[in-house]
Structure formats: structure tokens, C-alpha cells
Coordinates of C-alpha atoms in Angstrom, one line a residue:
Chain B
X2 CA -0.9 5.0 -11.1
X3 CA -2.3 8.1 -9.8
X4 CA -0.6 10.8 -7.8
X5 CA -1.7 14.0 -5.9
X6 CA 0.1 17.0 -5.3
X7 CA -0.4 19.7 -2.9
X8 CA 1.7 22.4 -4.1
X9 CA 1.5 24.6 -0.8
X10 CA 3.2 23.0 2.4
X11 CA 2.4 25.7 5.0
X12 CA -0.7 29.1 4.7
X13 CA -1.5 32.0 6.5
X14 CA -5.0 33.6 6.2
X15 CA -6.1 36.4 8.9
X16 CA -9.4 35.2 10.9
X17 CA -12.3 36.4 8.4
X18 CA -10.3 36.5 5.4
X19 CA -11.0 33.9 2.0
X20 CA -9.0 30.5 1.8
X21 CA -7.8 28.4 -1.2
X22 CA -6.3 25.4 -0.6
X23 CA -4.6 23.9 -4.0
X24 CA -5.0 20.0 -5.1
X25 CA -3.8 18.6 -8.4
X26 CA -4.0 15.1 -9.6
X27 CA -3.1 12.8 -11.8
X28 CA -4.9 10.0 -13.4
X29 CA -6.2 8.9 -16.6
X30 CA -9.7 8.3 -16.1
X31 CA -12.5 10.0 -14.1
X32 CA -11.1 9.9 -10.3
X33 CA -12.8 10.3 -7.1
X34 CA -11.4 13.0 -5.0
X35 CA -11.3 13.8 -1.3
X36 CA -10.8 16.5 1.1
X37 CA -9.6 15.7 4.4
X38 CA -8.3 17.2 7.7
X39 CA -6.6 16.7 10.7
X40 CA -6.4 18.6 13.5
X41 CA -3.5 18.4 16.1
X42 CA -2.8 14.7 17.2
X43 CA -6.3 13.7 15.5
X44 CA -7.4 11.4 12.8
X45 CA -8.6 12.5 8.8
X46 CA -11.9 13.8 9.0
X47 CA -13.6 14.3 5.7
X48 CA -14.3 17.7 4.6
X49 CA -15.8 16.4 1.1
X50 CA -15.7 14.3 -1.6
X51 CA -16.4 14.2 -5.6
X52 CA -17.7 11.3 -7.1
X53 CA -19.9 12.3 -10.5
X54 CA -22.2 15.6 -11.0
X55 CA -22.7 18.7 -10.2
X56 CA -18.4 20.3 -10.4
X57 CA -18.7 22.1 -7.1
X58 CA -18.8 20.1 -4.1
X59 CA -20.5 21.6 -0.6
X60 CA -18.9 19.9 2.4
X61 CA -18.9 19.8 6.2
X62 CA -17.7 23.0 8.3
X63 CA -18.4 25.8 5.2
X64 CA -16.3 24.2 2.8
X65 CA -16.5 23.7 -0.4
X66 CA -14.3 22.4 -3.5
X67 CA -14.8 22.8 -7.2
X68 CA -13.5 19.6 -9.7
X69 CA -12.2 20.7 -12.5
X70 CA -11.3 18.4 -15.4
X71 CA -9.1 20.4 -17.6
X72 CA -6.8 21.6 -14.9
X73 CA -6.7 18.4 -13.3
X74 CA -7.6 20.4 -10.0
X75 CA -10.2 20.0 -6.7
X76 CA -9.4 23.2 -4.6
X77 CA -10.5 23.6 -1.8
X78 CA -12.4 27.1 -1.0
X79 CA -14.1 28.7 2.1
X80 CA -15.2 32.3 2.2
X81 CA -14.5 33.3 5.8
X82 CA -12.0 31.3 7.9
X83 CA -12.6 30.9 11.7
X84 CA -9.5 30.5 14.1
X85 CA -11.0 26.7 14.9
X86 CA -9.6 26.0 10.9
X87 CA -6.3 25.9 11.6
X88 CA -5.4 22.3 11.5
X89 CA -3.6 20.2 8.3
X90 CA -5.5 19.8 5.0
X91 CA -5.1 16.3 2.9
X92 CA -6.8 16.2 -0.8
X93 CA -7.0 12.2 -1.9
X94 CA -7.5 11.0 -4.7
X95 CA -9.0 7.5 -5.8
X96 CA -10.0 4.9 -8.8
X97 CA -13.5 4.9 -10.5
X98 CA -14.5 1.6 -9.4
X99 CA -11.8 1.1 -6.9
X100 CA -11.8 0.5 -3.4
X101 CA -10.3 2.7 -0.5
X102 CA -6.9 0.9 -0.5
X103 CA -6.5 2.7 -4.2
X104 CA -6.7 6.0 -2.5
X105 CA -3.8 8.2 -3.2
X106 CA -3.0 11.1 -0.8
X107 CA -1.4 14.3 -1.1
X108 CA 1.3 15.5 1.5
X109 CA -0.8 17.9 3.0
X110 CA -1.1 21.8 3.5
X111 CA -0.5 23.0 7.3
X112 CA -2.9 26.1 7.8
X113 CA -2.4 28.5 10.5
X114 CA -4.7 31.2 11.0
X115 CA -4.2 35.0 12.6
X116 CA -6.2 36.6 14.9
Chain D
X25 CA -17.3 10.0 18.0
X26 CA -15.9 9.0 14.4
X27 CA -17.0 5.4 14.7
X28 CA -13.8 4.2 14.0
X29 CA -12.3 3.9 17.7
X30 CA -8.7 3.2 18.4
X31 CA -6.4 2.3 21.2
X32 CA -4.5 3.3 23.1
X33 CA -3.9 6.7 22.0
X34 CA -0.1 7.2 22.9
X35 CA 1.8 4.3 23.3
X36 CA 6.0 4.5 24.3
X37 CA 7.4 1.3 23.9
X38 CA 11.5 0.1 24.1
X39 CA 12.6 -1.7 20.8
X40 CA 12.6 -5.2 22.8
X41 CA 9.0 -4.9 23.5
X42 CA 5.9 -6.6 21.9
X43 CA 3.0 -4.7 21.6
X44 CA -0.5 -4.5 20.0
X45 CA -2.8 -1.5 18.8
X46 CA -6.4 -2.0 18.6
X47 CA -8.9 -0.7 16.3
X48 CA -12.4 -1.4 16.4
X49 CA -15.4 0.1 13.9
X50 CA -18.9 0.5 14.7
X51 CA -20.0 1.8 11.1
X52 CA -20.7 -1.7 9.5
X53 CA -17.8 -1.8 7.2
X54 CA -16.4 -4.5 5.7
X55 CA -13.0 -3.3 5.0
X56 CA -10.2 -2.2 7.6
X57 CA -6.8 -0.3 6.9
X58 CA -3.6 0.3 8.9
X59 CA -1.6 3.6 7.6
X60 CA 1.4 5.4 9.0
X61 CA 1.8 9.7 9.1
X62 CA 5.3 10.2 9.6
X63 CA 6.5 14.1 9.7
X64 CA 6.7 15.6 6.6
X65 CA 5.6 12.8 4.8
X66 CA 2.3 11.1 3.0
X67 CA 0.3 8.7 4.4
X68 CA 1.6 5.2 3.7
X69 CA -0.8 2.6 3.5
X70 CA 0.3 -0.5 5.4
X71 CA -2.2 -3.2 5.3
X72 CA -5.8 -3.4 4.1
X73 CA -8.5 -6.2 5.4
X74 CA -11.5 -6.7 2.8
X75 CA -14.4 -9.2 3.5
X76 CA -11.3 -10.2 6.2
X77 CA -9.1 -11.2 3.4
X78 CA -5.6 -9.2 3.9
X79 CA -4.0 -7.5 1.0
X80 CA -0.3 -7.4 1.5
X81 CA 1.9 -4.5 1.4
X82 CA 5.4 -5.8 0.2
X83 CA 7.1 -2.7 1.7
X84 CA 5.8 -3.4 5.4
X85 CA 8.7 -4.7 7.5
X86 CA 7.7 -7.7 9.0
X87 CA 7.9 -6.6 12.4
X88 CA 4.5 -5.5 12.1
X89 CA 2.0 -8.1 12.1
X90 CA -1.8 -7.1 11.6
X91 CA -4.5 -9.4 12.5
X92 CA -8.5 -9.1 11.7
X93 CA -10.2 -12.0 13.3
X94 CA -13.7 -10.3 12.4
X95 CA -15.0 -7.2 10.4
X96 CA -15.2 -4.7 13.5
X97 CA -12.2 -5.2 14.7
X98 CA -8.4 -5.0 13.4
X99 CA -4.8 -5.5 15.2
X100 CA -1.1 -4.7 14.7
X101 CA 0.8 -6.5 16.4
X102 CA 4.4 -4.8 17.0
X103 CA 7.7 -6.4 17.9
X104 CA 11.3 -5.5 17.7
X105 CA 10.6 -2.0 16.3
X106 CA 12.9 1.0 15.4
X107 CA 13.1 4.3 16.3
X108 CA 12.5 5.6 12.7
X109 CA 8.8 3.1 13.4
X110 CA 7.6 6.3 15.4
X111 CA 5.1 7.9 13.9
X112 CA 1.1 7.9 14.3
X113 CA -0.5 5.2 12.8
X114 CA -4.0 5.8 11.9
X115 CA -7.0 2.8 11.1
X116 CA -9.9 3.5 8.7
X117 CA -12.4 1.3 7.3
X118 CA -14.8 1.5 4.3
X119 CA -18.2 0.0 3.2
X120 CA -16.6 -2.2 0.4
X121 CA -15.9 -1.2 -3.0
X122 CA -16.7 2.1 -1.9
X123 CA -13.7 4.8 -1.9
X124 CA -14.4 6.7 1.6
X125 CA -12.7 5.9 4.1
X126 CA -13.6 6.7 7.7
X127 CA -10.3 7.4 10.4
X128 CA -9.7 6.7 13.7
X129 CA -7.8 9.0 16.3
X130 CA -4.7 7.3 15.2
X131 CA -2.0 6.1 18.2
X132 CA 1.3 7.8 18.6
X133 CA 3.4 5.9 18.9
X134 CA 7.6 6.4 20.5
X135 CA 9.7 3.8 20.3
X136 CA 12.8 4.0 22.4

């Protein structure tokens, strides 16, 4: 069975400053991986996703997330945060082949954001 | 608009009471989930519909009930609940065989 883990619960970036958010998987075969987030007493919206191709994903909202195989990893990047970031971050991951009920997700980083 | 619309939104409900959330999709999927977001922990998936075929969860107390009469629309039904059930519990549906899954708004829901 596969399993994600988001090593970093909570993150504090200053408004301008680069974000990474971390996202390591495990599964046996080639998985497809997600990026979602929710904001305050809102549902997952998704930021990205990975299915085959080109390593470095471009997703909604400036985002972008970069699979790599040998680290088991799909972080989560953005250059320059904005204040209107700050919500929770879910990275997912699911079976080749498989269908949505297979998805696995992570427990989430909370990002808060400074002025 | 996510296309994946549910109510109502906050729901606060006594443990003796029966009560239903609603979730309808307007994205032409043919596959419907229930999951639950407690604090501080993953999501849980609950129950999935595909093609309107449920796919049981074993560890789902069976005082919730889901229903899927159709492939827009998907219920829980609720009765006799807990106050560890509170939690927001969040619908998505799929195109199939394919892995994304699109959310709703979700519906807090208190039990008291």
C-alpha cells in the first residue's frame, strides 16, 4: 500500500520570500501525485498533479512541483509567496491505473505567512 | 464555483437526531466520495460510489448511511452520531478510472 508523508506540520515564510513545501511517498511502482489546498473552512482545491513526463509540474496560483524518482519526493515550490497563500497544503498520492478511491493523502502542512 | 456543490455548509445536530448531507456534481463524473478531516489528522475516505456501485469501507460505523440514487448526486445519511463524528466531511467525484478528484466545500458538522 502506498503512504505519503509530509514531514513539516506548520511554516512560516515572510510575504515575498521563496516556499518549499516537502512531500515524500511510498509506492512501488510509478505513482500519480497531487498537490492540494484548503483554505479556512473550504474544500481541497488542486494546485497540481504528476501523471508521466516532463519532472517539473506547473500548477494553478504560481506553483509548481518537481517529481523526483530517486528521492521518492514531489515538493512543492513557489518563488514569491503572497499573504492570500496562507491556507493548508495536502500532497496525495495515487495508483497507476487506479481510481481516486486509491488516493493516499498526506497529513498536511499548515502555512502561515508574515507581512 | 468547484462544480462539486454541497449542503448545508454547517450543520449542529443532538446525537438523537437523523440527518442528511447533500452533495451534488455538475462536472459529469461518474464516481462520488464521502471523506472525513478531523483536526490533526488525514483524510479518511468513507465511502466511494463508481458507475453507482458503492465500495464499502469496513471501518465506517454504520451510523452513517450513504445513498447515490444517480451519478450527480450523493447522500449520507446520519443517525445516532457521537461527539468524536464532528468533523468536516468533504464529497469529491472523479471521471472514472481517472485519479483526480474534484472537492466540495465540505459541511461542518457539531454533534451535541
Amino acid at each position: 500500500a502506498q503512504s505519503v508523508t509530509q514531514p513539516d506540520i506548520h511554516i512560516t515564510v515572510s510575504e515575498g520570500a521563496s516556499l518549499e513545501l516537502r512531500c515524500n511517498y511510498s509506492y512501488g511502482a510509478t505513482p500519480y501525485l497531487f498537490w492540494y489546498v484548503q483554505s479556512p473552512g473550504q474544500g481541497l482545491q488542486l494546485l497540481l498533479k504528476y501523471f508521466s513526463g516532463d519532472t517539473l509540474v506547473q500548477g494553478i496560483k504560481g506553483f509548481e512541483a518537481e517529481f523526483k524518482r530517486s528521492q521518492s519526493s514531489f515538493n512543492l515550490r513557489k518563488p514569491s509567496v503572497h499573504w492570500s497563500d496562507a491556507a493548508e497544503y495536502f500532497c496525495a498520492v495515487g495508483v497507476e491505473g487506479g481510481s481516486a478511491r486509491q488516493l493516499t493523502f498526506g497529513s498536511g502542512t499548515q502555512l502561515t505567512v508574515l507581512p | 464555483e468547484t462544480g462539486v456543490t454541497q449542503t448545508p455548509r454547517h450543520l449542529v445536530m443532538g446525537m438523537t437526531n437523523k440527518k442528511s448531507l447533500k452533495c451534488e456534481q455538475h462536472l459529469g463524473h461518474n464516481a462520488m466520495y464521502w471523506y472525513k478531516q478531523s483536526a490533526k489528522k488525514p483524510l479518511e475516505l468513507m465511502f466511494v460510489y463508481s458507475l453507482e456501485e458503492r465500495v464499502e469501507n469496513n471501518s465506517v460505523p454504520s451510523r452513517f448511511s450513504p445513498e447515490c440514487p444517480n451519478s450527480s448526486h450523493l447522500f449520507l445519511h446520519l443517525h445516532t452520531l457521537q461527539p468524536e463524528d464532528s468533523a468536516l466531511y468533504l464529497c469529491a467525484s472523479s471521471r472514472g478510472h481517472h485519479t483526480e478528484a474534484f472537492f466540495g466545500q465540505g459541511t461542518r458538522l457539531t454533534v451535541v
